């Protein structure tokens, strides 16, 4: 609880990953991938309840080994490749309401972003709940090598064409700052999420993370990169 507001953390973990099968429970620096997000949520004094949303008995068993009760598996219709994330979030909110439990805010922590810290969670909560108008906050990171100024198209003739107005390579110092949604955390006022069914809208704050924390596990290459970054972080080389 923070500022007398109750917070529910939802950790989504489907069993059917195609890019890296079994990724949510794949061992990463000594613990299953999902374990990093569970322990980060457990370390936050602001979070009142942690719910793991999964369609996999194997993932549920791993979550329970970290002290998280998984009262049911996510319905199959909410666990397909095309199921919107809002569906299982709304389903989770509805489940708690049937139990008479209300939460003022919901926090979504993807297991695929293990490089976040509990400090990231706590600071994001503080920033949103102390803001006068914002209804949500999401993780973003600064665009660097993929800045639009560096992008080109290939014409029908096989020639490079600038994505922007002219073929001009700028120095990074000359670029306007742009950010991308990096996925490490999503926090919203519960009622506003139910209304919009999204963490993204005109009342969304940015929570800016450094480049290394923006890496997500989508495939085996990502996994090995993150494994090395996590090793550096655990050895206090990355801050």
mmCIF file of N, CA, C and O in Angstrom, residues 19-100:
data_model
loop_
_atom_site.group_PDB
_atom_site.id
_atom_site.type_symbol
_atom_site.label_atom_id
_atom_site.label_comp_id
_atom_site.label_asym_id
_atom_site.label_seq_id
_atom_site.Cartn_x
_atom_site.Cartn_y
_atom_site.Cartn_z
ATOM 1 N N UNK A 19 8.877 -18.078 -29.638
ATOM 2 C CA UNK A 19 10.217 -17.574 -29.884
ATOM 3 C C UNK A 19 11.269 -18.311 -29.086
ATOM 4 O O UNK A 19 12.371 -18.574 -29.569
ATOM 5 N N UNK A 20 10.928 -18.664 -27.840
ATOM 6 C CA UNK A 20 11.827 -19.411 -26.967
ATOM 7 C C UNK A 20 10.962 -20.312 -26.086
ATOM 8 O O UNK A 20 10.497 -19.896 -25.031
ATOM 9 N N UNK A 21 10.709 -21.538 -26.523
ATOM 10 C CA UNK A 21 9.832 -22.441 -25.769
ATOM 11 C C UNK A 21 10.263 -22.581 -24.308
ATOM 12 O O UNK A 21 11.447 -22.743 -24.009
ATOM 13 N N UNK A 22 9.274 -22.472 -23.415
ATOM 14 C CA UNK A 22 9.540 -22.628 -21.986
ATOM 15 C C UNK A 22 10.299 -21.487 -21.359
ATOM 16 O O UNK A 22 10.846 -21.629 -20.257
ATOM 17 N N UNK A 23 10.311 -20.321 -22.029
ATOM 18 C CA UNK A 23 11.175 -19.239 -21.554
ATOM 19 C C UNK A 23 10.839 -18.749 -20.146
ATOM 20 O O UNK A 23 11.745 -18.364 -19.396
ATOM 21 N N UNK A 24 9.562 -18.761 -19.759
ATOM 22 C CA UNK A 24 9.189 -18.186 -18.472
ATOM 23 C C UNK A 24 9.733 -18.950 -17.273
ATOM 24 O O UNK A 24 9.800 -18.405 -16.169
ATOM 25 N N UNK A 25 10.125 -20.211 -17.492
ATOM 26 C CA UNK A 25 10.714 -20.978 -16.392
ATOM 27 C C UNK A 25 12.137 -21.439 -16.726
ATOM 28 O O UNK A 25 12.730 -22.231 -15.994
ATOM 29 N N UNK A 26 12.677 -20.918 -17.815
ATOM 30 C CA UNK A 26 14.051 -21.261 -18.188
ATOM 31 C C UNK A 26 15.007 -20.681 -17.143
ATOM 32 O O UNK A 26 14.903 -19.514 -16.770
ATOM 33 N N UNK A 27 15.962 -21.473 -16.640
ATOM 34 C CA UNK A 27 16.883 -20.973 -15.606
ATOM 35 C C UNK A 27 17.729 -19.805 -16.114
ATOM 36 O O UNK A 27 18.333 -19.870 -17.186
ATOM 37 N N UNK A 28 17.744 -18.736 -15.337
ATOM 38 C CA UNK A 28 18.506 -17.537 -15.662
ATOM 39 C C UNK A 28 19.308 -17.130 -14.431
ATOM 40 O O UNK A 28 18.731 -16.727 -13.413
ATOM 41 N N UNK A 29 20.605 -17.270 -14.500
ATOM 42 C CA UNK A 29 21.484 -16.916 -13.372
ATOM 43 C C UNK A 29 20.997 -17.537 -12.068
ATOM 44 O O UNK A 29 20.923 -16.863 -11.024
ATOM 45 N N UNK A 30 20.641 -18.793 -12.132
ATOM 46 C CA UNK A 30 20.345 -19.524 -10.907
ATOM 47 C C UNK A 30 18.894 -19.621 -10.499
ATOM 48 O O UNK A 30 18.591 -20.269 -9.484
ATOM 49 N N UNK A 31 17.979 -19.000 -11.244
ATOM 50 C CA UNK A 31 16.564 -19.132 -10.900
ATOM 51 C C UNK A 31 15.723 -19.031 -12.166
ATOM 52 O O UNK A 31 16.168 -18.457 -13.168
ATOM 53 N N UNK A 32 14.514 -19.574 -12.146
ATOM 54 C CA UNK A 32 13.639 -19.480 -13.322
ATOM 55 C C UNK A 32 13.379 -18.024 -13.688
ATOM 56 O O UNK A 32 13.309 -17.163 -12.806
ATOM 57 N N UNK A 33 13.231 -17.762 -14.981
ATOM 58 C CA UNK A 33 13.031 -16.389 -15.443
ATOM 59 C C UNK A 33 11.919 -15.690 -14.676
ATOM 60 O O UNK A 33 12.087 -14.553 -14.211
ATOM 61 N N UNK A 34 10.791 -16.350 -14.487
ATOM 62 C CA UNK A 34 9.662 -15.719 -13.790
ATOM 63 C C UNK A 34 9.996 -15.393 -12.342
ATOM 64 O O UNK A 34 9.428 -14.476 -11.745
ATOM 65 N N UNK A 35 10.936 -16.125 -11.765
ATOM 66 C CA UNK A 35 11.303 -15.908 -10.369
ATOM 67 C C UNK A 35 11.853 -14.523 -10.099
ATOM 68 O O UNK A 35 11.662 -13.966 -9.014
ATOM 69 N N UNK A 36 12.540 -13.949 -11.092
ATOM 70 C CA UNK A 36 13.084 -12.603 -10.902
ATOM 71 C C UNK A 36 11.972 -11.581 -10.695
ATOM 72 O O UNK A 36 12.053 -10.737 -9.801
ATOM 73 N N UNK A 37 10.927 -11.651 -11.504
ATOM 74 C CA UNK A 37 9.817 -10.701 -11.369
ATOM 75 C C UNK A 37 9.033 -10.940 -10.085
ATOM 76 O O UNK A 37 8.587 -9.988 -9.431
ATOM 77 N N UNK A 38 8.853 -12.212 -9.722
ATOM 78 C CA UNK A 38 8.149 -12.518 -8.471
ATOM 79 C C UNK A 38 8.900 -11.924 -7.287
ATOM 80 O O UNK A 38 8.307 -11.263 -6.421
ATOM 81 N N UNK A 39 10.199 -12.138 -7.233
ATOM 82 C CA UNK A 39 10.972 -11.643 -6.094
ATOM 83 C C UNK A 39 11.042 -10.123 -6.061
ATOM 84 O O UNK A 39 11.071 -9.515 -4.975
ATOM 85 N N UNK A 40 11.060 -9.483 -7.227
ATOM 86 C CA UNK A 40 11.031 -8.015 -7.254
ATOM 87 C C UNK A 40 9.717 -7.499 -6.676
ATOM 88 O O UNK A 40 9.704 -6.537 -5.895
ATOM 89 N N UNK A 41 8.611 -8.138 -7.048
ATOM 90 C CA UNK A 41 7.308 -7.729 -6.507
ATOM 91 C C UNK A 41 7.233 -7.995 -5.005
ATOM 92 O O UNK A 41 6.701 -7.173 -4.241
ATOM 93 N N UNK A 42 7.764 -9.123 -4.575
ATOM 94 C CA UNK A 42 7.755 -9.462 -3.151
ATOM 95 C C UNK A 42 8.588 -8.475 -2.328
ATOM 96 O O UNK A 42 8.288 -8.242 -1.152
ATOM 97 N N UNK A 43 9.619 -7.903 -2.952
ATOM 98 C CA UNK A 43 10.504 -6.988 -2.224
ATOM 99 C C UNK A 43 9.915 -5.590 -2.063
ATOM 100 O O UNK A 43 10.425 -4.792 -1.269
ATOM 101 N N UNK A 44 8.851 -5.289 -2.803
ATOM 102 C CA UNK A 44 8.245 -3.959 -2.717
ATOM 103 C C UNK A 44 7.244 -3.897 -1.567
ATOM 104 O O UNK A 44 6.283 -4.671 -1.522
ATOM 105 N N UNK A 45 7.468 -2.963 -0.661
ATOM 106 C CA UNK A 45 6.546 -2.787 0.465
ATOM 107 C C UNK A 45 5.241 -2.134 0.033
ATOM 108 O O UNK A 45 4.289 -2.074 0.814
ATOM 109 N N UNK A 46 5.175 -1.662 -1.218
ATOM 110 C CA UNK A 46 3.971 -0.994 -1.697
ATOM 111 C C UNK A 46 2.942 -1.963 -2.282
ATOM 112 O O UNK A 46 1.775 -1.603 -2.429
ATOM 113 N N UNK A 47 3.365 -3.154 -2.642
ATOM 114 C CA UNK A 47 2.473 -4.104 -3.302
ATOM 115 C C UNK A 47 1.727 -4.942 -2.275
ATOM 116 O O UNK A 47 2.332 -5.548 -1.378
ATOM 117 N N UNK A 48 0.408 -4.984 -2.398
ATOM 118 C CA UNK A 48 -0.429 -5.688 -1.419
ATOM 119 C C UNK A 48 -0.708 -7.128 -1.806
ATOM 120 O O UNK A 48 -0.929 -7.974 -0.933
ATOM 121 N N UNK A 49 -0.731 -7.409 -3.108
ATOM 122 C CA UNK A 49 -1.079 -8.758 -3.569
ATOM 123 C C UNK A 49 -0.348 -9.027 -4.873
ATOM 124 O O UNK A 49 -0.175 -8.134 -5.713
ATOM 125 N N UNK A 50 0.111 -10.279 -5.045
ATOM 126 C CA UNK A 50 0.782 -10.692 -6.270
ATOM 127 C C UNK A 50 -0.007 -11.841 -6.882
ATOM 128 O O UNK A 50 -0.312 -12.822 -6.200
ATOM 129 N N UNK A 51 -0.334 -11.704 -8.156
ATOM 130 C CA UNK A 51 -1.099 -12.740 -8.856
ATOM 131 C C UNK A 51 -0.345 -13.154 -10.116
ATOM 132 O O UNK A 51 0.006 -12.311 -10.940
ATOM 133 N N UNK A 52 -0.092 -14.445 -10.255
ATOM 134 C CA UNK A 52 0.532 -14.970 -11.471
ATOM 135 C C UNK A 52 -0.572 -15.514 -12.371
ATOM 136 O O UNK A 52 -1.311 -16.420 -11.990
ATOM 137 N N UNK A 53 -0.687 -14.915 -13.559
ATOM 138 C CA UNK A 53 -1.707 -15.331 -14.519
ATOM 139 C C UNK A 53 -1.061 -16.253 -15.544
ATOM 140 O O UNK A 53 -0.268 -15.808 -16.379
ATOM 141 N N UNK A 54 -1.369 -17.542 -15.477
ATOM 142 C CA UNK A 54 -0.765 -18.509 -16.381
ATOM 143 C C UNK A 54 -1.760 -19.592 -16.772
ATOM 144 O O UNK A 54 -2.692 -19.898 -16.017
ATOM 145 N N UNK A 55 -1.526 -20.159 -17.941
ATOM 146 C CA UNK A 55 -2.330 -21.284 -18.410
ATOM 147 C C UNK A 55 -1.572 -22.597 -18.257
ATOM 148 O O UNK A 55 -2.033 -23.641 -18.704
ATOM 149 N N UNK A 56 -0.400 -22.555 -17.609
ATOM 150 C CA UNK A 56 0.496 -23.704 -17.523
ATOM 151 C C UNK A 56 0.614 -24.215 -16.087
ATOM 152 O O UNK A 56 0.956 -23.447 -15.173
ATOM 153 N N UNK A 57 0.353 -25.509 -15.901
ATOM 154 C CA UNK A 57 0.521 -26.093 -14.566
ATOM 155 C C UNK A 57 1.989 -26.069 -14.153
ATOM 156 O O UNK A 57 2.302 -25.915 -12.968
ATOM 157 N N UNK A 58 2.890 -26.205 -15.113
ATOM 158 C CA UNK A 58 4.321 -26.198 -14.801
ATOM 159 C C UNK A 58 4.748 -24.817 -14.290
ATOM 160 O O UNK A 58 5.475 -24.717 -13.290
ATOM 161 N N UNK A 59 4.287 -23.760 -14.956
ATOM 162 C CA UNK A 59 4.606 -22.407 -14.502
ATOM 163 C C UNK A 59 3.964 -22.139 -13.149
ATOM 164 O O UNK A 59 4.573 -21.537 -12.257
ATOM 165 N N UNK A 60 2.735 -22.604 -12.966
ATOM 166 C CA UNK A 60 2.052 -22.427 -11.682
ATOM 167 C C UNK A 60 2.837 -23.085 -10.558
ATOM 168 O O UNK A 60 2.972 -22.516 -9.457
ATOM 169 N N UNK A 61 3.366 -24.266 -10.808
ATOM 170 C CA UNK A 61 4.149 -24.968 -9.795
ATOM 171 C C UNK A 61 5.412 -24.188 -9.436
ATOM 172 O O UNK A 61 5.777 -24.078 -8.257
ATOM 173 N N UNK A 62 6.068 -23.627 -10.449
ATOM 174 C CA UNK A 62 7.263 -22.821 -10.192
ATOM 175 C C UNK A 62 6.896 -21.578 -9.391
ATOM 176 O O UNK A 62 7.589 -21.219 -8.429
ATOM 177 N N UNK A 63 5.797 -20.916 -9.745
ATOM 178 C CA UNK A 63 5.358 -19.723 -9.010
ATOM 179 C C UNK A 63 5.086 -20.071 -7.550
ATOM 180 O O UNK A 63 5.466 -19.323 -6.633
ATOM 181 N N UNK A 64 4.447 -21.201 -7.329
ATOM 182 C CA UNK A 64 4.128 -21.607 -5.964
ATOM 183 C C UNK A 64 5.386 -21.929 -5.164
ATOM 184 O O UNK A 64 5.416 -21.779 -3.939
ATOM 185 N N UNK A 65 6.464 -22.349 -5.840
ATOM 186 C CA UNK A 65 7.726 -22.602 -5.144
ATOM 187 C C UNK A 65 8.341 -21.315 -4.613
ATOM 188 O O UNK A 65 9.208 -21.342 -3.735
ATOM 189 N N UNK A 66 7.879 -20.164 -5.147
ATOM 190 C CA UNK A 66 8.317 -18.854 -4.658
ATOM 191 C C UNK A 66 7.319 -18.275 -3.648
ATOM 192 O O UNK A 66 7.412 -17.102 -3.287
ATOM 193 N N UNK A 67 6.360 -19.080 -3.235
ATOM 194 C CA UNK A 67 5.397 -18.643 -2.233
ATOM 195 C C UNK A 67 4.176 -17.950 -2.784
ATOM 196 O O UNK A 67 3.423 -17.323 -2.030
ATOM 197 N N UNK A 68 3.945 -18.056 -4.093
ATOM 198 C CA UNK A 68 2.786 -17.426 -4.723
ATOM 199 C C UNK A 68 1.693 -18.464 -4.952
ATOM 200 O O UNK A 68 1.916 -19.470 -5.628
ATOM 201 N N UNK A 69 0.521 -18.245 -4.411
ATOM 202 C CA UNK A 69 -0.601 -19.145 -4.661
ATOM 203 C C UNK A 69 -1.204 -18.844 -6.024
ATOM 204 O O UNK A 69 -1.467 -17.683 -6.366
ATOM 205 N N UNK A 70 -1.414 -19.892 -6.806
ATOM 206 C CA UNK A 70 -2.068 -19.745 -8.114
ATOM 207 C C UNK A 70 -3.417 -20.455 -8.007
ATOM 208 O O UNK A 70 -3.501 -21.669 -8.173
ATOM 209 N N UNK A 71 -4.490 -19.711 -7.722
ATOM 210 C CA UNK A 71 -5.777 -20.343 -7.429
ATOM 211 C C UNK A 71 -6.452 -21.009 -8.623
ATOM 212 O O UNK A 71 -7.292 -21.873 -8.451
ATOM 213 N N UNK A 72 -6.073 -20.611 -9.833
ATOM 214 C CA UNK A 72 -6.656 -21.223 -11.035
ATOM 215 C C UNK A 72 -5.751 -20.921 -12.218
ATOM 216 O O UNK A 72 -4.920 -19.998 -12.178
ATOM 217 N N UNK A 73 -5.889 -21.695 -13.275
ATOM 218 C CA UNK A 73 -5.158 -21.441 -14.506
ATOM 219 C C UNK A 73 -5.953 -20.497 -15.400
ATOM 220 O O UNK A 73 -7.189 -20.514 -15.395
ATOM 221 N N UNK A 74 -5.260 -19.696 -16.153
ATOM 222 C CA UNK A 74 -5.923 -18.760 -17.055
ATOM 223 C C UNK A 74 -6.742 -19.536 -18.081
ATOM 224 O O UNK A 74 -6.243 -20.496 -18.680
ATOM 225 N N UNK A 75 -8.001 -19.165 -18.301
ATOM 226 C CA UNK A 75 -8.827 -19.846 -19.309
ATOM 227 C C UNK A 75 -8.143 -19.854 -20.676
ATOM 228 O O UNK A 75 -7.486 -18.874 -21.054
ATOM 229 N N UNK A 76 -8.278 -20.935 -21.403
ATOM 230 C CA UNK A 76 -7.574 -21.097 -22.676
ATOM 231 C C UNK A 76 -7.895 -19.986 -23.673
ATOM 232 O O UNK A 76 -7.034 -19.575 -24.444
ATOM 233 N N UNK A 77 -9.129 -19.468 -23.644
ATOM 234 C CA UNK A 77 -9.497 -18.420 -24.603
ATOM 235 C C UNK A 77 -8.791 -17.094 -24.305
ATOM 236 O O UNK A 77 -8.781 -16.183 -25.136
ATOM 237 N N UNK A 78 -8.197 -16.987 -23.121
ATOM 238 C CA UNK A 78 -7.453 -15.780 -22.760
ATOM 239 C C UNK A 78 -5.949 -15.993 -22.864
ATOM 240 O O UNK A 78 -5.168 -15.136 -22.441
ATOM 241 N N UNK A 79 -5.553 -17.138 -23.439
ATOM 242 C CA UNK A 79 -4.132 -17.477 -23.486
ATOM 243 C C UNK A 79 -3.651 -17.822 -24.889
ATOM 244 O O UNK A 79 -2.655 -18.520 -25.052
ATOM 245 N N UNK A 80 -4.346 -17.330 -25.906
ATOM 246 C CA UNK A 80 -3.925 -17.589 -27.284
ATOM 247 C C UNK A 80 -2.952 -16.501 -27.747
ATOM 248 O O UNK A 80 -2.769 -15.481 -27.078
ATOM 249 N N UNK A 81 -2.343 -16.719 -28.907
ATOM 250 C CA UNK A 81 -1.416 -15.734 -29.460
ATOM 251 C C UNK A 81 -2.108 -14.425 -29.804
ATOM 252 O O UNK A 81 -1.464 -13.373 -29.872
ATOM 253 N N UNK A 82 -3.412 -14.498 -30.039
ATOM 254 C CA UNK A 82 -4.151 -13.299 -30.455
ATOM 255 C C UNK A 82 -4.969 -12.673 -29.326
ATOM 256 O O UNK A 82 -5.611 -11.656 -29.529
ATOM 257 N N UNK A 83 -4.921 -13.279 -28.135
ATOM 258 C CA UNK A 83 -5.683 -12.727 -27.012
ATOM 259 C C UNK A 83 -5.055 -11.413 -26.559
ATOM 260 O O UNK A 83 -3.848 -11.364 -26.289
ATOM 261 N N UNK A 84 -5.846 -10.341 -26.463
ATOM 262 C CA UNK A 84 -5.284 -9.077 -25.993
ATOM 263 C C UNK A 84 -4.910 -9.167 -24.518
ATOM 264 O O UNK A 84 -5.563 -9.877 -23.737
ATOM 265 N N UNK A 85 -3.865 -8.459 -24.119
ATOM 266 C CA UNK A 85 -3.446 -8.499 -22.718
ATOM 267 C C UNK A 85 -4.523 -7.938 -21.799
ATOM 268 O O UNK A 85 -4.640 -8.345 -20.640
ATOM 269 N N UNK A 86 -5.343 -7.032 -22.328
ATOM 270 C CA UNK A 86 -6.401 -6.460 -21.501
ATOM 271 C C UNK A 86 -7.380 -7.530 -21.026
ATOM 272 O O UNK A 86 -7.974 -7.398 -19.940
ATOM 273 N N UNK A 87 -7.527 -8.614 -21.794
ATOM 274 C CA UNK A 87 -8.502 -9.646 -21.445
ATOM 275 C C UNK A 87 -8.149 -10.330 -20.128
ATOM 276 O O UNK A 87 -9.000 -10.491 -19.245
ATOM 277 N N UNK A 88 -6.877 -10.739 -19.966
ATOM 278 C CA UNK A 88 -6.535 -11.422 -18.717
ATOM 279 C C UNK A 88 -6.403 -10.438 -17.555
ATOM 280 O O UNK A 88 -6.637 -10.807 -16.401
ATOM 281 N N UNK A 89 -6.063 -9.192 -17.845
ATOM 282 C CA UNK A 89 -6.008 -8.191 -16.776
ATOM 283 C C UNK A 89 -7.406 -7.949 -16.227
ATOM 284 O O UNK A 89 -7.630 -7.960 -15.003
ATOM 285 N N UNK A 90 -8.367 -7.746 -17.112
ATOM 286 C CA UNK A 90 -9.752 -7.538 -16.677
ATOM 287 C C UNK A 90 -10.293 -8.770 -15.972
ATOM 288 O O UNK A 90 -11.049 -8.669 -14.991
ATOM 289 N N UNK A 91 -9.917 -9.945 -16.459
ATOM 290 C CA UNK A 91 -10.344 -11.205 -15.837
ATOM 291 C C UNK A 91 -9.809 -11.304 -14.408
ATOM 292 O O UNK A 91 -10.522 -11.738 -13.494
ATOM 293 N N UNK A 92 -8.572 -10.874 -14.208
ATOM 294 C CA UNK A 92 -7.967 -10.908 -12.872
ATOM 295 C C UNK A 92 -8.656 -9.933 -11.929
ATOM 296 O O UNK A 92 -8.952 -10.267 -10.774
ATOM 297 N N UNK A 93 -8.913 -8.720 -12.419
ATOM 298 C CA UNK A 93 -9.618 -7.732 -11.593
ATOM 299 C C UNK A 93 -10.984 -8.268 -11.190
ATOM 300 O O UNK A 93 -11.399 -8.160 -10.013
ATOM 301 N N UNK A 94 -11.702 -8.860 -12.149
ATOM 302 C CA UNK A 94 -13.040 -9.408 -11.875
ATOM 303 C C UNK A 94 -12.967 -10.534 -10.854
ATOM 304 O O UNK A 94 -13.836 -10.645 -9.974
ATOM 305 N N UNK A 95 -11.954 -11.368 -10.938
ATOM 306 C CA UNK A 95 -11.784 -12.475 -9.982
ATOM 307 C C UNK A 95 -11.674 -11.937 -8.560
ATOM 308 O O UNK A 95 -12.356 -12.430 -7.646
ATOM 309 N N UNK A 96 -10.842 -10.926 -8.362
ATOM 310 C CA UNK A 96 -10.677 -10.376 -7.007
ATOM 311 C C UNK A 96 -11.948 -9.693 -6.526
ATOM 312 O O UNK A 96 -12.278 -9.734 -5.329
ATOM 313 N N UNK A 97 -12.670 -9.075 -7.443
ATOM 314 C CA UNK A 97 -13.903 -8.416 -7.028
ATOM 315 C C UNK A 97 -14.961 -9.425 -6.590
ATOM 316 O O UNK A 97 -15.769 -9.127 -5.708
ATOM 317 N N UNK A 98 -14.957 -10.614 -7.191
ATOM 318 C CA UNK A 98 -15.894 -11.646 -6.739
ATOM 319 C C UNK A 98 -15.562 -12.103 -5.324
ATOM 320 O O UNK A 98 -16.429 -12.629 -4.622
ATOM 321 N N UNK A 99 -14.311 -11.894 -4.930
ATOM 322 C CA UNK A 99 -13.882 -12.236 -3.571
ATOM 323 C C UNK A 99 -14.043 -11.057 -2.611
ATOM 324 O O UNK A 99 -13.680 -11.157 -1.436
ATOM 325 N N UNK A 100 -14.557 -9.950 -3.118
ATOM 326 C CA UNK A 100 -14.728 -8.765 -2.292
ATOM 327 C C UNK A 100 -13.457 -7.976 -2.075
ATOM 328 O O UNK A 100 -13.377 -7.154 -1.158
#
